Amino acid sequence: MQDEPKNESKNNSQNQSNEPADMQHAEKVSAFHNAMELQAKVRREEELRERRRQANEAEAAYQAREEYAKELAEEKVELIRLKQGVIEDSDRIFQEEESEKKYTVLQKIGNW
């Protein structure tokens, strides 16, 4: 009978020593789990930012196309008016945008 309490005390001491190891393991798993969740959250946020950026880019491209299409339509109407003789001259269609060329010093000397 005396052996039984000793065995129980041994089992208790073994259980006590195992519990901290299990708890440490559980803490490691939870820390790992927390790190994984944090990485997933950061990844989701990056994906959302990228999607918003792409949506903004697509919207800007759409607006540019719409503006260009509107400009072309206005020029077409103006050309039709020119052909019909409704208007004499068009600043929009016959725009000449020749800017003065900027030469470097070496180019100026070379052209002299």
PDB file of N, CA and C in Angstrom:
ATOM      1  N   MET A   1       0.814  -1.179   0.000  1.00  0.00           N
ATOM      2  CA  MET A   1       0.000   0.000   0.000  1.00  0.00           C
ATOM      3  C   MET A   1       0.860   1.245   0.000  1.00  0.00           C
ATOM      4  N   GLN A   2       2.001   1.092   0.549  1.00  0.00           N
ATOM      5  CA  GLN A   2       2.860   2.262   0.565  1.00  0.00           C
ATOM      6  C   GLN A   2       3.392   2.539  -0.844  1.00  0.00           C
ATOM      7  N   ASP A   3       3.500   1.519  -1.640  1.00  0.00           N
ATOM      8  CA  ASP A   3       3.976   1.703  -3.011  1.00  0.00           C
ATOM      9  C   ASP A   3       2.976   2.511  -3.846  1.00  0.00           C
ATOM     10  N   GLU A   4       1.732   2.325  -3.588  1.00  0.00           N
ATOM     11  CA  GLU A   4       0.715   3.019  -4.375  1.00  0.00           C
ATOM     12  C   GLU A   4       0.801   4.532  -4.233  1.00  0.00           C
ATOM     13  N   PRO A   5       0.950   5.083  -3.034  1.00  0.00           N
ATOM     14  CA  PRO A   5       1.064   6.541  -2.949  1.00  0.00           C
ATOM     15  C   PRO A   5       2.314   7.059  -3.652  1.00  0.00           C
ATOM     16  N   LYS A   6       3.383   6.280  -3.612  1.00  0.00           N
ATOM     17  CA  LYS A   6       4.589   6.718  -4.302  1.00  0.00           C
ATOM     18  C   LYS A   6       4.342   6.766  -5.808  1.00  0.00           C
ATOM     19  N   ASN A   7       3.652   5.754  -6.318  1.00  0.00           N
ATOM     20  CA  ASN A   7       3.351   5.730  -7.752  1.00  0.00           C
ATOM     21  C   ASN A   7       2.461   6.907  -8.137  1.00  0.00           C
ATOM     22  N   GLU A   8       1.517   7.193  -7.265  1.00  0.00           N
ATOM     23  CA  GLU A   8       0.632   8.317  -7.539  1.00  0.00           C
ATOM     24  C   GLU A   8       1.412   9.622  -7.522  1.00  0.00           C
ATOM     25  N   SER A   9       2.347   9.726  -6.581  1.00  0.00           N
ATOM     26  CA  SER A   9       3.142  10.951  -6.525  1.00  0.00           C
ATOM     27  C   SER A   9       4.041  11.049  -7.759  1.00  0.00           C
ATOM     28  N   LYS A  10       4.550   9.905  -8.236  1.00  0.00           N
ATOM     29  CA  LYS A  10       5.359   9.911  -9.455  1.00  0.00           C
ATOM     30  C   LYS A  10       4.501  10.322 -10.649  1.00  0.00           C
ATOM     31  N   ASN A  11       3.301   9.768 -10.718  1.00  0.00           N
ATOM     32  CA  ASN A  11       2.403  10.115 -11.822  1.00  0.00           C
ATOM     33  C   ASN A  11       2.035  11.598 -11.781  1.00  0.00           C
ATOM     34  N   ASN A  12       1.788  12.083 -10.572  1.00  0.00           N
ATOM     35  CA  ASN A  12       1.457  13.498 -10.425  1.00  0.00           C
ATOM     36  C   ASN A  12       2.625  14.376 -10.864  1.00  0.00           C
ATOM     37  N   SER A  13       3.837  13.982 -10.479  1.00  0.00           N
ATOM     38  CA  SER A  13       4.995  14.782 -10.852  1.00  0.00           C
ATOM     39  C   SER A  13       5.216  14.711 -12.365  1.00  0.00           C
ATOM     40  N   GLN A  14       4.961  13.557 -12.963  1.00  0.00           N
ATOM     41  CA  GLN A  14       5.093  13.436 -14.413  1.00  0.00           C
ATOM     42  C   GLN A  14       4.028  14.275 -15.113  1.00  0.00           C
ATOM     43  N   ASN A  15       2.827  14.240 -14.598  1.00  0.00           N
ATOM     44  CA  ASN A  15       1.751  15.037 -15.186  1.00  0.00           C
ATOM     45  C   ASN A  15       2.055  16.526 -15.070  1.00  0.00           C
ATOM     46  N   GLN A  16       2.614  16.900 -13.934  1.00  0.00           N
ATOM     47  CA  GLN A  16       2.929  18.310 -13.741  1.00  0.00           C
ATOM     48  C   GLN A  16       4.043  18.746 -14.686  1.00  0.00           C
ATOM     49  N   SER A  17       5.009  17.888 -14.904  1.00  0.00           N
ATOM     50  CA  SER A  17       6.100  18.247 -15.801  1.00  0.00           C
ATOM     51  C   SER A  17       5.617  18.254 -17.255  1.00  0.00           C
ATOM     52  N   ASN A  18       4.644  17.421 -17.579  1.00  0.00           N
ATOM     53  CA  ASN A  18       4.112  17.384 -18.940  1.00  0.00           C
ATOM     54  C   ASN A  18       3.223  18.591 -19.229  1.00  0.00           C
ATOM     55  N   GLU A  19       2.535  19.064 -18.240  1.00  0.00           N
ATOM     56  CA  GLU A  19       1.612  20.171 -18.462  1.00  0.00           C
ATOM     57  C   GLU A  19       2.328  21.423 -18.950  1.00  0.00           C
ATOM     58  N   PRO A  20       3.422  21.820 -18.327  1.00  0.00           N
ATOM     59  CA  PRO A  20       4.087  23.019 -18.849  1.00  0.00           C
ATOM     60  C   PRO A  20       4.587  22.826 -20.279  1.00  0.00           C
ATOM     61  N   ALA A  21       5.051  21.638 -20.609  1.00  0.00           N
ATOM     62  CA  ALA A  21       5.500  21.377 -21.972  1.00  0.00           C
ATOM     63  C   ALA A  21       4.324  21.491 -22.932  1.00  0.00           C
ATOM     64  N   ASP A  22       3.188  20.938 -22.533  1.00  0.00           N
ATOM     65  CA  ASP A  22       1.997  21.040 -23.373  1.00  0.00           C
ATOM     66  C   ASP A  22       1.557  22.493 -23.489  1.00  0.00           C
ATOM     67  N   MET A  23       1.642  23.208 -22.398  1.00  0.00           N
ATOM     68  CA  MET A  23       1.237  24.609 -22.421  1.00  0.00           C
ATOM     69  C   MET A  23       2.199  25.421 -23.289  1.00  0.00           C
ATOM     70  N   GLN A  24       3.491  25.091 -23.179  1.00  0.00           N
ATOM     71  CA  GLN A  24       4.463  25.791 -24.009  1.00  0.00           C
ATOM     72  C   GLN A  24       4.205  25.485 -25.478  1.00  0.00           C
ATOM     73  N   HIS A  25       3.903  24.238 -25.750  1.00  0.00           N
ATOM     74  CA  HIS A  25       3.606  23.850 -27.123  1.00  0.00           C
ATOM     75  C   HIS A  25       2.357  24.580 -27.614  1.00  0.00           C
ATOM     76  N   ALA A  26       1.358  24.670 -26.751  1.00  0.00           N
ATOM     77  CA  ALA A  26       0.125  25.365 -27.111  1.00  0.00           C
ATOM     78  C   ALA A  26       0.408  26.843 -27.360  1.00  0.00           C
ATOM     79  N   GLU A  27       1.285  27.439 -26.572  1.00  0.00           N
ATOM     80  CA  GLU A  27       1.631  28.840 -26.772  1.00  0.00           C
ATOM     81  C   GLU A  27       2.370  29.025 -28.089  1.00  0.00           C
ATOM     82  N   LYS A  28       3.261  28.091 -28.413  1.00  0.00           N
ATOM     83  CA  LYS A  28       3.980  28.173 -29.676  1.00  0.00           C
ATOM     84  C   LYS A  28       3.015  28.046 -30.844  1.00  0.00           C
ATOM     85  N   VAL A  29       2.092  27.137 -30.729  1.00  0.00           N
ATOM     86  CA  VAL A  29       1.116  26.954 -31.796  1.00  0.00           C
ATOM     87  C   VAL A  29       0.266  28.206 -31.922  1.00  0.00           C
ATOM     88  N   SER A  30      -0.157  28.759 -30.824  1.00  0.00           N
ATOM     89  CA  SER A  30      -0.992  29.949 -30.893  1.00  0.00           C
ATOM     90  C   SER A  30      -0.188  31.137 -31.420  1.00  0.00           C
ATOM     91  N   ALA A  31       1.072  31.243 -31.062  1.00  0.00           N
ATOM     92  CA  ALA A  31       1.903  32.326 -31.590  1.00  0.00           C
ATOM     93  C   ALA A  31       2.096  32.134 -33.090  1.00  0.00           C
ATOM     94  N   PHE A  32       2.336  30.909 -33.492  1.00  0.00           N
ATOM     95  CA  PHE A  32       2.461  30.598 -34.913  1.00  0.00           C
ATOM     96  C   PHE A  32       1.154  30.899 -35.627  1.00  0.00           C
ATOM     97  N   HIS A  33       0.071  30.487 -34.990  1.00  0.00           N
ATOM     98  CA  HIS A  33      -1.257  30.724 -35.558  1.00  0.00           C
ATOM     99  C   HIS A  33      -1.522  32.225 -35.670  1.00  0.00           C
ATOM    100  N   ASN A  34      -1.161  32.971 -34.643  1.00  0.00           N
ATOM    101  CA  ASN A  34      -1.335  34.424 -34.674  1.00  0.00           C
ATOM    102  C   ASN A  34      -0.500  35.056 -35.787  1.00  0.00           C
ATOM    103  N   ALA A  35       0.720  34.576 -35.944  1.00  0.00           N
ATOM    104  CA  ALA A  35       1.582  35.108 -36.998  1.00  0.00           C
ATOM    105  C   ALA A  35       0.988  34.814 -38.372  1.00  0.00           C
ATOM    106  N   MET A  36       0.464  33.628 -38.545  1.00  0.00           N
ATOM    107  CA  MET A  36      -0.164  33.262 -39.820  1.00  0.00           C
ATOM    108  C   MET A  36      -1.388  34.130 -40.081  1.00  0.00           C
ATOM    109  N   GLU A  37      -2.191  34.369 -39.054  1.00  0.00           N
ATOM    110  CA  GLU A  37      -3.372  35.218 -39.207  1.00  0.00           C
ATOM    111  C   GLU A  37      -2.966  36.641 -39.564  1.00  0.00           C
ATOM    112  N   LEU A  38      -1.913  37.126 -38.930  1.00  0.00           N
ATOM    113  CA  LEU A  38      -1.424  38.470 -39.214  1.00  0.00           C
ATOM    114  C   LEU A  38      -0.934  38.572 -40.657  1.00  0.00           C
ATOM    115  N   GLN A  39      -0.204  37.566 -41.108  1.00  0.00           N
ATOM    116  CA  GLN A  39       0.272  37.559 -42.491  1.00  0.00           C
ATOM    117  C   GLN A  39      -0.898  37.511 -43.463  1.00  0.00           C
ATOM    118  N   ALA A  40      -1.900  36.717 -43.151  1.00  0.00           N
ATOM    119  CA  ALA A  40      -3.077  36.620 -44.014  1.00  0.00           C
ATOM    120  C   ALA A  40      -3.807  37.958 -44.065  1.00  0.00           C
ATOM    121  N   LYS A  41      -3.899  38.621 -42.928  1.00  0.00           N
ATOM    122  CA  LYS A  41      -4.568  39.924 -42.870  1.00  0.00           C
ATOM    123  C   LYS A  41      -3.810  40.943 -43.714  1.00  0.00           C
ATOM    124  N   VAL A  42      -2.493  40.969 -43.583  1.00  0.00           N
ATOM    125  CA  VAL A  42      -1.670  41.893 -44.359  1.00  0.00           C
ATOM    126  C   VAL A  42      -1.820  41.596 -45.850  1.00  0.00           C
ATOM    127  N   ARG A  43      -1.813  40.322 -46.201  1.00  0.00           N
ATOM    128  CA  ARG A  43      -1.964  39.923 -47.601  1.00  0.00           C
ATOM    129  C   ARG A  43      -3.320  40.373 -48.156  1.00  0.00           C
ATOM    130  N   ARG A  44      -4.392  40.208 -47.352  1.00  0.00           N
ATOM    131  CA  ARG A  44      -5.728  40.641 -47.783  1.00  0.00           C
ATOM    132  C   ARG A  44      -5.762  42.149 -47.992  1.00  0.00           C
ATOM    133  N   GLU A  45      -5.147  42.898 -47.074  1.00  0.00           N
ATOM    134  CA  GLU A  45      -5.111  44.355 -47.201  1.00  0.00           C
ATOM    135  C   GLU A  45      -4.354  44.775 -48.461  1.00  0.00           C
ATOM    136  N   GLU A  46      -3.235  44.094 -48.744  1.00  0.00           N
ATOM    137  CA  GLU A  46      -2.469  44.404 -49.949  1.00  0.00           C
ATOM    138  C   GLU A  46      -3.288  44.104 -51.198  1.00  0.00           C
ATOM    139  N   GLU A  47      -4.008  42.981 -51.183  1.00  0.00           N
ATOM    140  CA  GLU A  47      -4.847  42.629 -52.325  1.00  0.00           C
ATOM    141  C   GLU A  47      -5.948  43.663 -52.524  1.00  0.00           C
ATOM    142  N   LEU A  48      -6.541  44.126 -51.424  1.00  0.00           N
ATOM    143  CA  LEU A  48      -7.590  45.141 -51.535  1.00  0.00           C
ATOM    144  C   LEU A  48      -7.031  46.449 -52.085  1.00  0.00           C
ATOM    145  N   ARG A  49      -5.836  46.855 -51.616  1.00  0.00           N
ATOM    146  CA  ARG A  49      -5.211  48.068 -52.141  1.00  0.00           C
ATOM    147  C   ARG A  49      -4.927  47.929 -53.634  1.00  0.00           C
ATOM    148  N   GLU A  50      -4.426  46.762 -54.022  1.00  0.00           N
ATOM    149  CA  GLU A  50      -4.111  46.526 -55.432  1.00  0.00           C
ATOM    150  C   GLU A  50      -5.384  46.559 -56.278  1.00  0.00           C
ATOM    151  N   ARG A  51      -6.451  45.963 -55.776  1.00  0.00           N
ATOM    152  CA  ARG A  51      -7.723  45.986 -56.509  1.00  0.00           C
ATOM    153  C   ARG A  51      -8.245  47.411 -56.647  1.00  0.00           C
ATOM    154  N   ARG A  52      -8.153  48.200 -55.571  1.00  0.00           N
ATOM    155  CA  ARG A  52      -8.594  49.598 -55.644  1.00  0.00           C
ATOM    156  C   ARG A  52      -7.758  50.382 -56.647  1.00  0.00           C
ATOM    157  N   ARG A  53      -6.436  50.135 -56.634  1.00  0.00           N
ATOM    158  CA  ARG A  53      -5.549  50.823 -57.570  1.00  0.00           C
ATOM    159  C   ARG A  53      -5.907  50.463 -59.008  1.00  0.00           C
ATOM    160  N   GLN A  54      -6.146  49.169 -59.248  1.00  0.00           N
ATOM    161  CA  GLN A  54      -6.515  48.734 -60.588  1.00  0.00           C
ATOM    162  C   GLN A  54      -7.863  49.309 -61.006  1.00  0.00           C
ATOM    163  N   ALA A  55      -8.807  49.375 -60.082  1.00  0.00           N
ATOM    164  CA  ALA A  55     -10.117  49.948 -60.387  1.00  0.00           C
ATOM    165  C   ALA A  55      -9.974  51.430 -60.723  1.00  0.00           C
ATOM    166  N   ASN A  56      -9.155  52.146 -59.958  1.00  0.00           N
ATOM    167  CA  ASN A  56      -8.927  53.565 -60.241  1.00  0.00           C
ATOM    168  C   ASN A  56      -8.248  53.755 -61.595  1.00  0.00           C
ATOM    169  N   GLU A  57      -7.283  52.889 -61.906  1.00  0.00           N
ATOM    170  CA  GLU A  57      -6.604  52.942 -63.196  1.00  0.00           C
ATOM    171  C   GLU A  57      -7.582  52.690 -64.328  1.00  0.00           C
ATOM    172  N   ALA A  58      -8.427  51.681 -64.155  1.00  0.00           N
ATOM    173  CA  ALA A  58      -9.413  51.350 -65.179  1.00  0.00           C
ATOM    174  C   ALA A  58     -10.398  52.499 -65.368  1.00  0.00           C
ATOM    175  N   GLU A  59     -10.819  53.112 -64.279  1.00  0.00           N
ATOM    176  CA  GLU A  59     -11.750  54.247 -64.362  1.00  0.00           C
ATOM    177  C   GLU A  59     -11.098  55.425 -65.079  1.00  0.00           C
ATOM    178  N   ALA A  60      -9.831  55.700 -64.776  1.00  0.00           N
ATOM    179  CA  ALA A  60      -9.121  56.798 -65.435  1.00  0.00           C
ATOM    180  C   ALA A  60      -8.973  56.521 -66.929  1.00  0.00           C
ATOM    181  N   ALA A  61      -8.656  55.279 -67.286  1.00  0.00           N
ATOM    182  CA  ALA A  61      -8.531  54.914 -68.698  1.00  0.00           C
ATOM    183  C   ALA A  61      -9.878  55.054 -69.406  1.00  0.00           C
ATOM    184  N   TYR A  62     -10.938  54.640 -68.746  1.00  0.00           N
ATOM    185  CA  TYR A  62     -12.282  54.758 -69.314  1.00  0.00           C
ATOM    186  C   TYR A  62     -12.636  56.224 -69.543  1.00  0.00           C
ATOM    187  N   GLN A  63     -12.358  57.069 -68.558  1.00  0.00           N
ATOM    188  CA  GLN A  63     -12.654  58.494 -68.691  1.00  0.00           C
ATOM    189  C   GLN A  63     -11.849  59.110 -69.841  1.00  0.00           C
ATOM    190  N   ALA A  64     -10.584  58.713 -69.983  1.00  0.00           N
ATOM    191  CA  ALA A  64      -9.744  59.236 -71.062  1.00  0.00           C
ATOM    192  C   ALA A  64     -10.300  58.815 -72.418  1.00  0.00           C
ATOM    193  N   ARG A  65     -10.730  57.552 -72.539  1.00  0.00           N
ATOM    194  CA  ARG A  65     -11.314  57.081 -73.800  1.00  0.00           C
ATOM    195  C   ARG A  65     -12.599  57.829 -74.123  1.00  0.00           C
ATOM    196  N   GLU A  66     -13.433  58.033 -73.110  1.00  0.00           N
ATOM    197  CA  GLU A  66     -14.691  58.750 -73.317  1.00  0.00           C
ATOM    198  C   GLU A  66     -14.424  60.189 -73.752  1.00  0.00           C
ATOM    199  N   GLU A  67     -13.458  60.829 -73.125  1.00  0.00           N
ATOM    200  CA  GLU A  67     -13.113  62.206 -73.475  1.00  0.00           C
ATOM    201  C   GLU A  67     -12.591  62.282 -74.907  1.00  0.00           C
ATOM    202  N   TYR A  68     -11.748  61.328 -75.288  1.00  0.00           N
ATOM    203  CA  TYR A  68     -11.199  61.293 -76.643  1.00  0.00           C
ATOM    204  C   TYR A  68     -12.309  61.040 -77.662  1.00  0.00           C
ATOM    205  N   ALA A  69     -13.228  60.132 -77.347  1.00  0.00           N
ATOM    206  CA  ALA A  69     -14.345  59.845 -78.250  1.00  0.00           C
ATOM    207  C   ALA A  69     -15.222  61.084 -78.426  1.00  0.00           C
ATOM    208  N   LYS A  70     -15.444  61.808 -77.355  1.00  0.00           N
ATOM    209  CA  LYS A  70     -16.246  63.034 -77.421  1.00  0.00           C
ATOM    210  C   LYS A  70     -15.546  64.071 -78.297  1.00  0.00           C
ATOM    211  N   GLU A  71     -14.231  64.202 -78.128  1.00  0.00           N
ATOM    212  CA  GLU A  71     -13.452  65.147 -78.923  1.00  0.00           C
ATOM    213  C   GLU A  71     -13.509  64.781 -80.405  1.00  0.00           C
ATOM    214  N   LEU A  72     -13.383  63.490 -80.717  1.00  0.00           N
ATOM    215  CA  LEU A  72     -13.468  63.045 -82.106  1.00  0.00           C
ATOM    216  C   LEU A  72     -14.841  63.329 -82.700  1.00  0.00           C
ATOM    217  N   ALA A  73     -15.883  63.105 -81.921  1.00  0.00           N
ATOM    218  CA  ALA A  73     -17.238  63.373 -82.399  1.00  0.00           C
ATOM    219  C   ALA A  73     -17.422  64.862 -82.694  1.00  0.00           C
ATOM    220  N   GLU A  74     -16.896  65.725 -81.835  1.00  0.00           N
ATOM    221  CA  GLU A  74     -16.994  67.170 -82.062  1.00  0.00           C
ATOM    222  C   GLU A  74     -16.224  67.583 -83.312  1.00  0.00           C
ATOM    223  N   GLU A  75     -15.048  66.993 -83.524  1.00  0.00           N
ATOM    224  CA  GLU A  75     -14.268  67.292 -84.724  1.00  0.00           C
ATOM    225  C   GLU A  75     -14.993  66.820 -85.977  1.00  0.00           C
ATOM    226  N   LYS A  76     -15.644  65.675 -85.885  1.00  0.00           N
ATOM    227  CA  LYS A  76     -16.395  65.145 -87.025  1.00  0.00           C
ATOM    228  C   LYS A  76     -17.526  66.096 -87.406  1.00  0.00           C
ATOM    229  N   VAL A  77     -18.242  66.580 -86.408  1.00  0.00           N
ATOM    230  CA  VAL A  77     -19.329  67.528 -86.660  1.00  0.00           C
ATOM    231  C   VAL A  77     -18.770  68.804 -87.287  1.00  0.00           C
ATOM    232  N   GLU A  78     -17.637  69.259 -86.799  1.00  0.00           N
ATOM    233  CA  GLU A  78     -17.022  70.470 -87.325  1.00  0.00           C
ATOM    234  C   GLU A  78     -16.560  70.272 -88.767  1.00  0.00           C
ATOM    235  N   LEU A  79     -16.022  69.101 -89.085  1.00  0.00           N
ATOM    236  CA  LEU A  79     -15.629  68.802 -90.466  1.00  0.00           C
ATOM    237  C   LEU A  79     -16.841  68.806 -91.393  1.00  0.00           C
ATOM    238  N   ILE A  80     -17.923  68.230 -90.939  1.00  0.00           N
ATOM    239  CA  ILE A  80     -19.152  68.216 -91.743  1.00  0.00           C
ATOM    240  C   ILE A  80     -19.617  69.644 -91.992  1.00  0.00           C
ATOM    241  N   ARG A  81     -19.562  70.487 -90.994  1.00  0.00           N
ATOM    242  CA  ARG A  81     -19.960  71.895 -91.148  1.00  0.00           C
ATOM    243  C   ARG A  81     -19.038  72.618 -92.141  1.00  0.00           C
ATOM    244  N   LEU A  82     -17.728  72.299 -92.079  1.00  0.00           N
ATOM    245  CA  LEU A  82     -16.791  72.902 -93.033  1.00  0.00           C
ATOM    246  C   LEU A  82     -17.134  72.496 -94.464  1.00  0.00           C
ATOM    247  N   LYS A  83     -17.414  71.221 -94.674  1.00  0.00           N
ATOM    248  CA  LYS A  83     -17.735  70.723 -96.008  1.00  0.00           C
ATOM    249  C   LYS A  83     -19.033  71.323 -96.528  1.00  0.00           C
ATOM    250  N   GLN A  84     -19.982  71.534 -95.647  1.00  0.00           N
ATOM    251  CA  GLN A  84     -21.270  72.091 -96.058  1.00  0.00           C
ATOM    252  C   GLN A  84     -21.201  73.602 -96.228  1.00  0.00           C
ATOM    253  N   GLY A  85     -20.148  74.222 -95.760  1.00  0.00           N
ATOM    254  CA  GLY A  85     -19.999  75.662 -95.881  1.00  0.00           C
ATOM    255  C   GLY A  85     -20.668  76.436 -94.766  1.00  0.00           C
ATOM    256  N   VAL A  86     -21.078  75.774 -93.717  1.00  0.00           N
ATOM    257  CA  VAL A  86     -21.718  76.449 -92.592  1.00  0.00           C
ATOM    258  C   VAL A  86     -20.710  77.331 -91.865  1.00  0.00           C
ATOM    259  N   ILE A  87     -19.491  76.842 -91.731  1.00  0.00           N
ATOM    260  CA  ILE A  87     -18.429  77.633 -91.104  1.00  0.00           C
ATOM    261  C   ILE A  87     -17.277  77.764 -92.091  1.00  0.00           C
ATOM    262  N   GLU A  88     -16.520  78.837 -91.982  1.00  0.00           N
ATOM    263  CA  GLU A  88     -15.428  79.123 -92.915  1.00  0.00           C
ATOM    264  C   GLU A  88     -14.090  78.541 -92.446  1.00  0.00           C
ATOM    265  N   ASP A  89     -13.810  78.630 -91.144  1.00  0.00           N
ATOM    266  CA  ASP A  89     -12.500  78.234 -90.633  1.00  0.00           C
ATOM    267  C   ASP A  89     -12.679  77.523 -89.296  1.00  0.00           C
ATOM    268  N   SER A  90     -11.785  76.605 -89.040  1.00  0.00           N
ATOM    269  CA  SER A  90     -11.861  75.859 -87.789  1.00  0.00           C
ATOM    270  C   SER A  90     -10.515  75.902 -87.089  1.00  0.00           C
ATOM    271  N   ASP A  91     -10.528  76.407 -85.888  1.00  0.00           N
ATOM    272  CA  ASP A  91      -9.299  76.415 -85.093  1.00  0.00           C
ATOM    273  C   ASP A  91      -9.002  75.036 -84.526  1.00  0.00           C
ATOM    274  N   ARG A  92     -10.019  74.284 -84.299  1.00  0.00           N
ATOM    275  CA  ARG A  92      -9.852  72.968 -83.694  1.00  0.00           C
ATOM    276  C   ARG A  92      -9.194  71.994 -84.671  1.00  0.00           C
ATOM    277  N   ILE A  93      -9.639  71.973 -85.890  1.00  0.00           N
ATOM    278  CA  ILE A  93      -9.169  70.974 -86.840  1.00  0.00           C
ATOM    279  C   ILE A  93      -7.789  71.328 -87.381  1.00  0.00           C
ATOM    280  N   PHE A  94      -7.571  72.586 -87.700  1.00  0.00           N
ATOM    281  CA  PHE A  94      -6.321  72.992 -88.324  1.00  0.00           C
ATOM    282  C   PHE A  94      -5.351  73.600 -87.321  1.00  0.00           C
ATOM    283  N   GLN A  95      -5.275  73.002 -86.189  1.00  0.00           N
ATOM    284  CA  GLN A  95      -4.341  73.499 -85.182  1.00  0.00           C
ATOM    285  C   GLN A  95      -2.922  73.155 -85.596  1.00  0.00           C
ATOM    286  N   GLU A  96      -2.078  74.153 -85.576  1.00  0.00           N
ATOM    287  CA  GLU A  96      -0.671  73.917 -85.859  1.00  0.00           C
ATOM    288  C   GLU A  96       0.106  74.283 -84.612  1.00  0.00           C
ATOM    289  N   GLU A  97       0.606  73.287 -83.989  1.00  0.00           N
ATOM    290  CA  GLU A  97       1.333  73.506 -82.744  1.00  0.00           C
ATOM    291  C   GLU A  97       2.816  73.266 -82.964  1.00  0.00           C
ATOM    292  N   GLU A  98       3.462  74.220 -83.582  1.00  0.00           N
ATOM    293  CA  GLU A  98       4.899  74.112 -83.765  1.00  0.00           C
ATOM    294  C   GLU A  98       5.574  74.928 -82.678  1.00  0.00           C
ATOM    295  N   SER A  99       6.176  74.241 -81.784  1.00  0.00           N
ATOM    296  CA  SER A  99       6.886  74.946 -80.727  1.00  0.00           C
ATOM    297  C   SER A  99       8.318  75.204 -81.190  1.00  0.00           C
ATOM    298  N   GLU A 100       8.894  76.242 -80.677  1.00  0.00           N
ATOM    299  CA  GLU A 100      10.256  76.582 -81.041  1.00  0.00           C
ATOM    300  C   GLU A 100      11.190  75.505 -80.510  1.00  0.00           C
ATOM    301  N   LYS A 101      12.068  75.048 -81.390  1.00  0.00           N
ATOM    302  CA  LYS A 101      12.988  73.993 -80.987  1.00  0.00           C
ATOM    303  C   LYS A 101      14.048  74.563 -80.065  1.00  0.00           C
ATOM    304  N   LYS A 102      14.375  73.810 -79.075  1.00  0.00           N
ATOM    305  CA  LYS A 102      15.414  74.200 -78.120  1.00  0.00           C
ATOM    306  C   LYS A 102      16.681  73.417 -78.462  1.00  0.00           C
ATOM    307  N   TYR A 103      17.720  74.146 -78.798  1.00  0.00           N
ATOM    308  CA  TYR A 103      18.982  73.522 -79.142  1.00  0.00           C
ATOM    309  C   TYR A 103      19.976  73.693 -78.003  1.00  0.00           C
ATOM    310  N   THR A 104      20.800  72.685 -77.843  1.00  0.00           N
ATOM    311  CA  THR A 104      21.887  72.806 -76.877  1.00  0.00           C
ATOM    312  C   THR A 104      23.010  73.624 -77.518  1.00  0.00           C
ATOM    313  N   VAL A 105      23.987  74.006 -76.744  1.00  0.00           N
ATOM    314  CA  VAL A 105      25.101  74.814 -77.245  1.00  0.00           C
ATOM    315  C   VAL A 105      25.842  74.062 -78.343  1.00  0.00           C
ATOM    316  N   LEU A 106      26.089  72.793 -78.150  1.00  0.00           N
ATOM    317  CA  LEU A 106      26.803  72.003 -79.157  1.00  0.00           C
ATOM    318  C   LEU A 106      26.004  71.904 -80.445  1.00  0.00           C
ATOM    319  N   GLN A 107      24.690  71.780 -80.353  1.00  0.00           N
ATOM    320  CA  GLN A 107      23.862  71.712 -81.553  1.00  0.00           C
ATOM    321  C   GLN A 107      23.863  73.052 -82.284  1.00  0.00           C
ATOM    322  N   LYS A 108      23.846  74.144 -81.543  1.00  0.00           N
ATOM    323  CA  LYS A 108      23.897  75.468 -82.165  1.00  0.00           C
ATOM    324  C   LYS A 108      25.211  75.654 -82.913  1.00  0.00           C
ATOM    325  N   ILE A 109      26.302  75.238 -82.304  1.00  0.00           N
ATOM    326  CA  ILE A 109      27.617  75.356 -82.944  1.00  0.00           C
ATOM    327  C   ILE A 109      27.677  74.443 -84.163  1.00  0.00           C
ATOM    328  N   GLY A 110      27.133  73.257 -84.046  1.00  0.00           N
ATOM    329  CA  GLY A 110      27.139  72.315 -85.159  1.00  0.00           C
ATOM    330  C   GLY A 110      26.297  72.790 -86.326  1.00  0.00           C
ATOM    331  N   ASN A 111      25.223  73.502 -86.065  1.00  0.00           N
ATOM    332  CA  ASN A 111      24.364  74.014 -87.133  1.00  0.00           C
ATOM    333  C   ASN A 111      24.915  75.293 -87.762  1.00  0.00           C
ATOM    334  N   TRP A 112      25.872  75.938 -87.151  1.00  0.00           N
ATOM    335  CA  TRP A 112      26.408  77.206 -87.621  1.00  0.00           C
ATOM    336  C   TRP A 112      27.261  76.948 -88.770  1.00  0.00           C
TER     337      TRP A 112
END
